[in-house]
PDB file of C-alpha atoms in Angstrom:
ATOM      1  CA  MET A   1     -60.863 -32.401   5.696  1.00  0.00           C
ATOM      2  CA  ILE A   2     -57.521 -33.810   5.067  1.00  0.00           C
ATOM      3  CA  TYR A   3     -57.662 -37.786   5.409  1.00  0.00           C
ATOM      4  CA  GLY A   4     -60.879 -38.173   6.813  1.00  0.00           C
ATOM      5  CA  ILE A   5     -59.571 -35.679  10.087  1.00  0.00           C
ATOM      6  CA  HIS A   6     -60.912 -32.291  10.867  1.00  0.00           C
ATOM      7  CA  PRO A   7     -58.502 -29.121   9.934  1.00  0.00           C
ATOM      8  CA  VAL A   8     -58.401 -28.026  14.314  1.00  0.00           C
ATOM      9  CA  VAL A   9     -56.808 -32.050  14.837  1.00  0.00           C
ATOM     10  CA  TRP A  10     -54.255 -31.596  12.025  1.00  0.00           C
ATOM     11  CA  SER A  11     -53.613 -27.458  13.346  1.00  0.00           C
ATOM     12  CA  ILE A  12     -53.351 -28.719  17.380  1.00  0.00           C
ATOM     13  CA  GLY A  13     -51.408 -31.634  16.322  1.00  0.00           C
ATOM     14  CA  LEU A  14     -48.607 -29.978  13.911  1.00  0.00           C
ATOM     15  CA  LEU A  15     -48.522 -27.550  16.283  1.00  0.00           C
ATOM     16  CA  VAL A  16     -47.713 -29.629  19.405  1.00  0.00           C
ATOM     17  CA  ILE A  17     -44.769 -31.263  17.669  1.00  0.00           C
ATOM     18  CA  SER A  18     -43.755 -27.495  16.428  1.00  0.00           C
ATOM     19  CA  ASN A  19     -43.978 -26.345  20.151  1.00  0.00           C
ATOM     20  CA  VAL A  20     -41.826 -29.033  21.226  1.00  0.00           C
ATOM     21  CA  PHE A  21     -38.979 -28.652  19.039  1.00  0.00           C
ATOM     22  CA  MET A  22     -39.600 -24.867  19.889  1.00  0.00           C
ATOM     23  CA  THR A  23     -39.624 -25.200  23.557  1.00  0.00           C
ATOM     24  CA  PHE A  24     -36.581 -27.020  23.125  1.00  0.00           C
ATOM     25  CA  ALA A  25     -34.626 -24.615  21.001  1.00  0.00           C
ATOM     26  CA  TRP A  26     -35.477 -22.103  23.534  1.00  0.00           C
ATOM     27  CA  TYR A  27     -34.420 -23.485  26.560  1.00  0.00           C
ATOM     28  CA  ALA A  28     -32.833 -26.585  26.384  1.00  0.00           C
ATOM     29  CA  HIS A  29     -29.405 -25.059  25.521  1.00  0.00           C
ATOM     30  CA  LEU A  30     -29.855 -23.709  28.901  1.00  0.00           C
ATOM     31  CA  LYS A  31     -28.669 -27.377  30.193  1.00  0.00           C
ATOM     32  CA  ASP A  32     -27.157 -29.324  27.354  1.00  0.00           C
ATOM     33  CA  LEU A  33     -25.028 -26.053  25.966  1.00  0.00           C
ATOM     34  CA  ASN A  34     -24.009 -23.942  28.843  1.00  0.00           C
ATOM     35  CA  HIS A  35     -20.840 -24.382  28.652  1.00  0.00           C
ATOM     36  CA  LYS A  36     -20.471 -23.233  25.344  1.00  0.00           C
ATOM     37  CA  PRO A  37     -20.241 -19.937  23.642  1.00  0.00           C
ATOM     38  CA  TRP A  38     -24.025 -18.090  23.186  1.00  0.00           C
ATOM     39  CA  ILE A  39     -23.059 -18.449  19.012  1.00  0.00           C
ATOM     40  CA  ILE A  40     -23.009 -21.672  19.259  1.00  0.00           C
ATOM     41  CA  ALA A  41     -25.986 -21.927  21.227  1.00  0.00           C
ATOM     42  CA  ALA A  42     -27.849 -19.675  19.003  1.00  0.00           C
ATOM     43  CA  LEU A  43     -26.618 -21.543  15.946  1.00  0.00           C
ATOM     44  CA  VAL A  44     -27.916 -24.966  17.567  1.00  0.00           C
ATOM     45  CA  SER A  45     -31.365 -23.132  18.884  1.00  0.00           C
ATOM     46  CA  TRP A  46     -32.117 -21.353  15.321  1.00  0.00           C
ATOM     47  CA  GLY A  47     -31.321 -25.009  13.240  1.00  0.00           C
ATOM     48  CA  ILE A  48     -33.998 -26.613  16.292  1.00  0.00           C
ATOM     49  CA  ALA A  49     -36.453 -23.540  15.281  1.00  0.00           C
ATOM     50  CA  LEU A  50     -36.290 -24.348  11.360  1.00  0.00           C
ATOM     51  CA  LEU A  51     -37.796 -27.697  12.085  1.00  0.00           C
ATOM     52  CA  GLU A  52     -40.376 -26.396  14.336  1.00  0.00           C
ATOM     53  CA  TYR A  53     -41.321 -23.536  11.858  1.00  0.00           C
ATOM     54  CA  LEU A  54     -41.691 -26.804   8.854  1.00  0.00           C
ATOM     55  CA  PHE A  55     -44.517 -27.339  11.448  1.00  0.00           C
ATOM     56  CA  GLN A  56     -46.186 -24.191  12.939  1.00  0.00           C
ATOM     57  CA  VAL A  57     -46.422 -22.733   9.191  1.00  0.00           C
ATOM     58  CA  PRO A  58     -48.452 -25.531   8.144  1.00  0.00           C
ATOM     59  CA  ALA A  59     -50.256 -25.887  11.658  1.00  0.00           C
ATOM     60  CA  ASN A  60     -51.097 -22.577  11.210  1.00  0.00           C
ATOM     61  CA  ARG A  61     -52.472 -22.048   7.548  1.00  0.00           C
ATOM     62  CA  ILE A  62     -54.124 -25.298   7.769  1.00  0.00           C
ATOM     63  CA  GLY A  63     -55.923 -24.126  10.954  1.00  0.00           C
ATOM     64  CA  TYR A  64     -56.590 -20.469   9.965  1.00  0.00           C
ATOM     65  CA  THR A  65     -59.130 -22.187   7.498  1.00  0.00           C
ATOM     66  CA  VAL A  66     -61.842 -22.262  10.094  1.00  0.00           C
ATOM     67  CA  LEU A  67     -59.922 -20.946  12.929  1.00  0.00           C
ATOM     68  CA  ASN A  68     -59.418 -16.615  13.194  1.00  0.00           C
ATOM     69  CA  LEU A  69     -56.437 -15.622  14.222  1.00  0.00           C
ATOM     70  CA  GLY A  70     -57.716 -15.113  18.207  1.00  0.00           C
ATOM     71  CA  GLN A  71     -58.518 -18.750  18.126  1.00  0.00           C
ATOM     72  CA  LEU A  72     -55.427 -19.784  16.312  1.00  0.00           C
ATOM     73  CA  LYS A  73     -53.485 -17.925  19.349  1.00  0.00           C
ATOM     74  CA  ILE A  74     -54.995 -18.802  21.970  1.00  0.00           C
ATOM     75  CA  ILE A  75     -54.586 -22.266  21.150  1.00  0.00           C
ATOM     76  CA  GLN A  76     -50.692 -21.962  20.386  1.00  0.00           C
ATOM     77  CA  GLU A  77     -50.420 -20.591  24.262  1.00  0.00           C
ATOM     78  CA  VAL A  78     -52.088 -23.632  25.983  1.00  0.00           C
ATOM     79  CA  ILE A  79     -50.020 -26.084  23.686  1.00  0.00           C
ATOM     80  CA  THR A  80     -47.225 -24.325  24.475  1.00  0.00           C
ATOM     81  CA  LEU A  81     -48.197 -24.176  28.090  1.00  0.00           C
ATOM     82  CA  SER A  82     -48.691 -28.086  27.688  1.00  0.00           C
ATOM     83  CA  VAL A  83     -45.437 -28.939  25.916  1.00  0.00           C
ATOM     84  CA  PHE A  84     -43.691 -26.288  28.216  1.00  0.00           C
ATOM     85  CA  VAL A  85     -44.784 -27.732  31.909  1.00  0.00           C
ATOM     86  CA  PRO A  86     -43.221 -31.040  31.480  1.00  0.00           C
ATOM     87  CA  PHE A  87     -40.565 -29.930  29.716  1.00  0.00           C
ATOM     88  CA  ALA A  88     -38.993 -27.255  32.806  1.00  0.00           C
ATOM     89  CA  VAL A  89     -40.221 -30.652  34.880  1.00  0.00           C
ATOM     90  CA  PHE A  90     -39.050 -33.528  33.692  1.00  0.00           C
ATOM     91  CA  TYR A  91     -35.856 -32.172  31.659  1.00  0.00           C
ATOM     92  CA  MET A  92     -35.017 -29.032  32.781  1.00  0.00           C
ATOM     93  CA  ASN A  93     -35.372 -30.460  36.739  1.00  0.00           C
ATOM     94  CA  GLU A  94     -37.351 -27.849  37.764  1.00  0.00           C
ATOM     95  CA  PRO A  95     -39.681 -28.316  40.619  1.00  0.00           C
ATOM     96  CA  PHE A  96     -43.561 -28.147  39.874  1.00  0.00           C
ATOM     97  CA  ARG A  97     -45.106 -24.796  40.985  1.00  0.00           C
ATOM     98  CA  LEU A  98     -49.167 -24.380  41.623  1.00  0.00           C
ATOM     99  CA  ASP A  99     -48.131 -20.861  39.254  1.00  0.00           C
ATOM    100  CA  PHE A 100     -48.385 -23.682  36.527  1.00  0.00           C
ATOM    101  CA  VAL A 101     -51.525 -24.736  37.758  1.00  0.00           C
ATOM    102  CA  TRP A 102     -52.810 -20.335  38.149  1.00  0.00           C
ATOM    103  CA  ALA A 103     -51.437 -19.806  34.624  1.00  0.00           C
ATOM    104  CA  ALA A 104     -53.711 -22.754  32.968  1.00  0.00           C
ATOM    105  CA  LEU A 105     -56.340 -21.567  34.677  1.00  0.00           C
ATOM    106  CA  CYS A 106     -55.908 -18.063  33.368  1.00  0.00           C
ATOM    107  CA  LEU A 107     -55.777 -19.912  29.565  1.00  0.00           C
ATOM    108  CA  LEU A 108     -58.472 -21.989  30.043  1.00  0.00           C
ATOM    109  CA  ALA A 109     -60.426 -18.176  30.526  1.00  0.00           C
ATOM    110  CA  ALA A 110     -58.947 -17.376  27.243  1.00  0.00           C
ATOM    111  CA  VAL A 111     -59.954 -20.029  25.459  1.00  0.00           C
ATOM    112  CA  PHE A 112     -63.406 -19.488  26.986  1.00  0.00           C
ATOM    113  CA  PHE A 113     -63.896 -15.476  26.091  1.00  0.00           C
ATOM    114  CA  ILE A 114     -62.130 -16.358  22.411  1.00  0.00           C
ATOM    115  CA  PHE A 115     -64.095 -19.293  22.006  1.00  0.00           C
ATOM    116  CA  ARG A 116     -67.581 -17.628  23.985  1.00  0.00           C
ATOM    117  CA  PRO A 117     -69.461 -17.587  20.027  1.00  0.00           C
ATOM    118  CA  GLN A 118     -68.953 -20.961  19.324  1.00  0.00           C
ATOM    119  CA  ILE A 119     -69.863 -21.830  22.475  1.00  0.00           C
ATOM    120  CA  MET A 120     -72.771 -20.110  23.547  1.00  0.00           C
ATOM    121  CA  ALA A 121     -74.688 -20.820  20.233  1.00  0.00           C
ATOM    122  CA  TYR A 122     -73.738 -24.703  21.045  1.00  0.00           C
ATOM    123  CA  LEU A 123     -75.542 -24.076  24.046  1.00  0.00           C
ATOM    124  CA  SER A 124     -78.723 -22.744  22.558  1.00  0.00           C
TER     125      SER A 124
END
């Protein structure tokens, strides 16, 4: 526990911050730098990605103290979709699509299967 906060909570919080930077690094240039040469967009994206890694690396190191690699990955994917959908809708002005819901349901199934041993132990 760091400052009395469980490592999973720290990991998730840092991964959320990391994903905000990641999403902007990957996609914001499509809106904001589409009139610039691709090399400029790449350099700006790399700068943003550095910030992403400054949160992602400690998030995974902290999370790995109590979670296995598969669990960390599935948590990452859930967070990615949770950050991406509002980004796409509100920042990129994409329409909300039912496909986002179906993807989220698939991820919930993935969460169940990755955490199934702990879920079953908790239920017994």
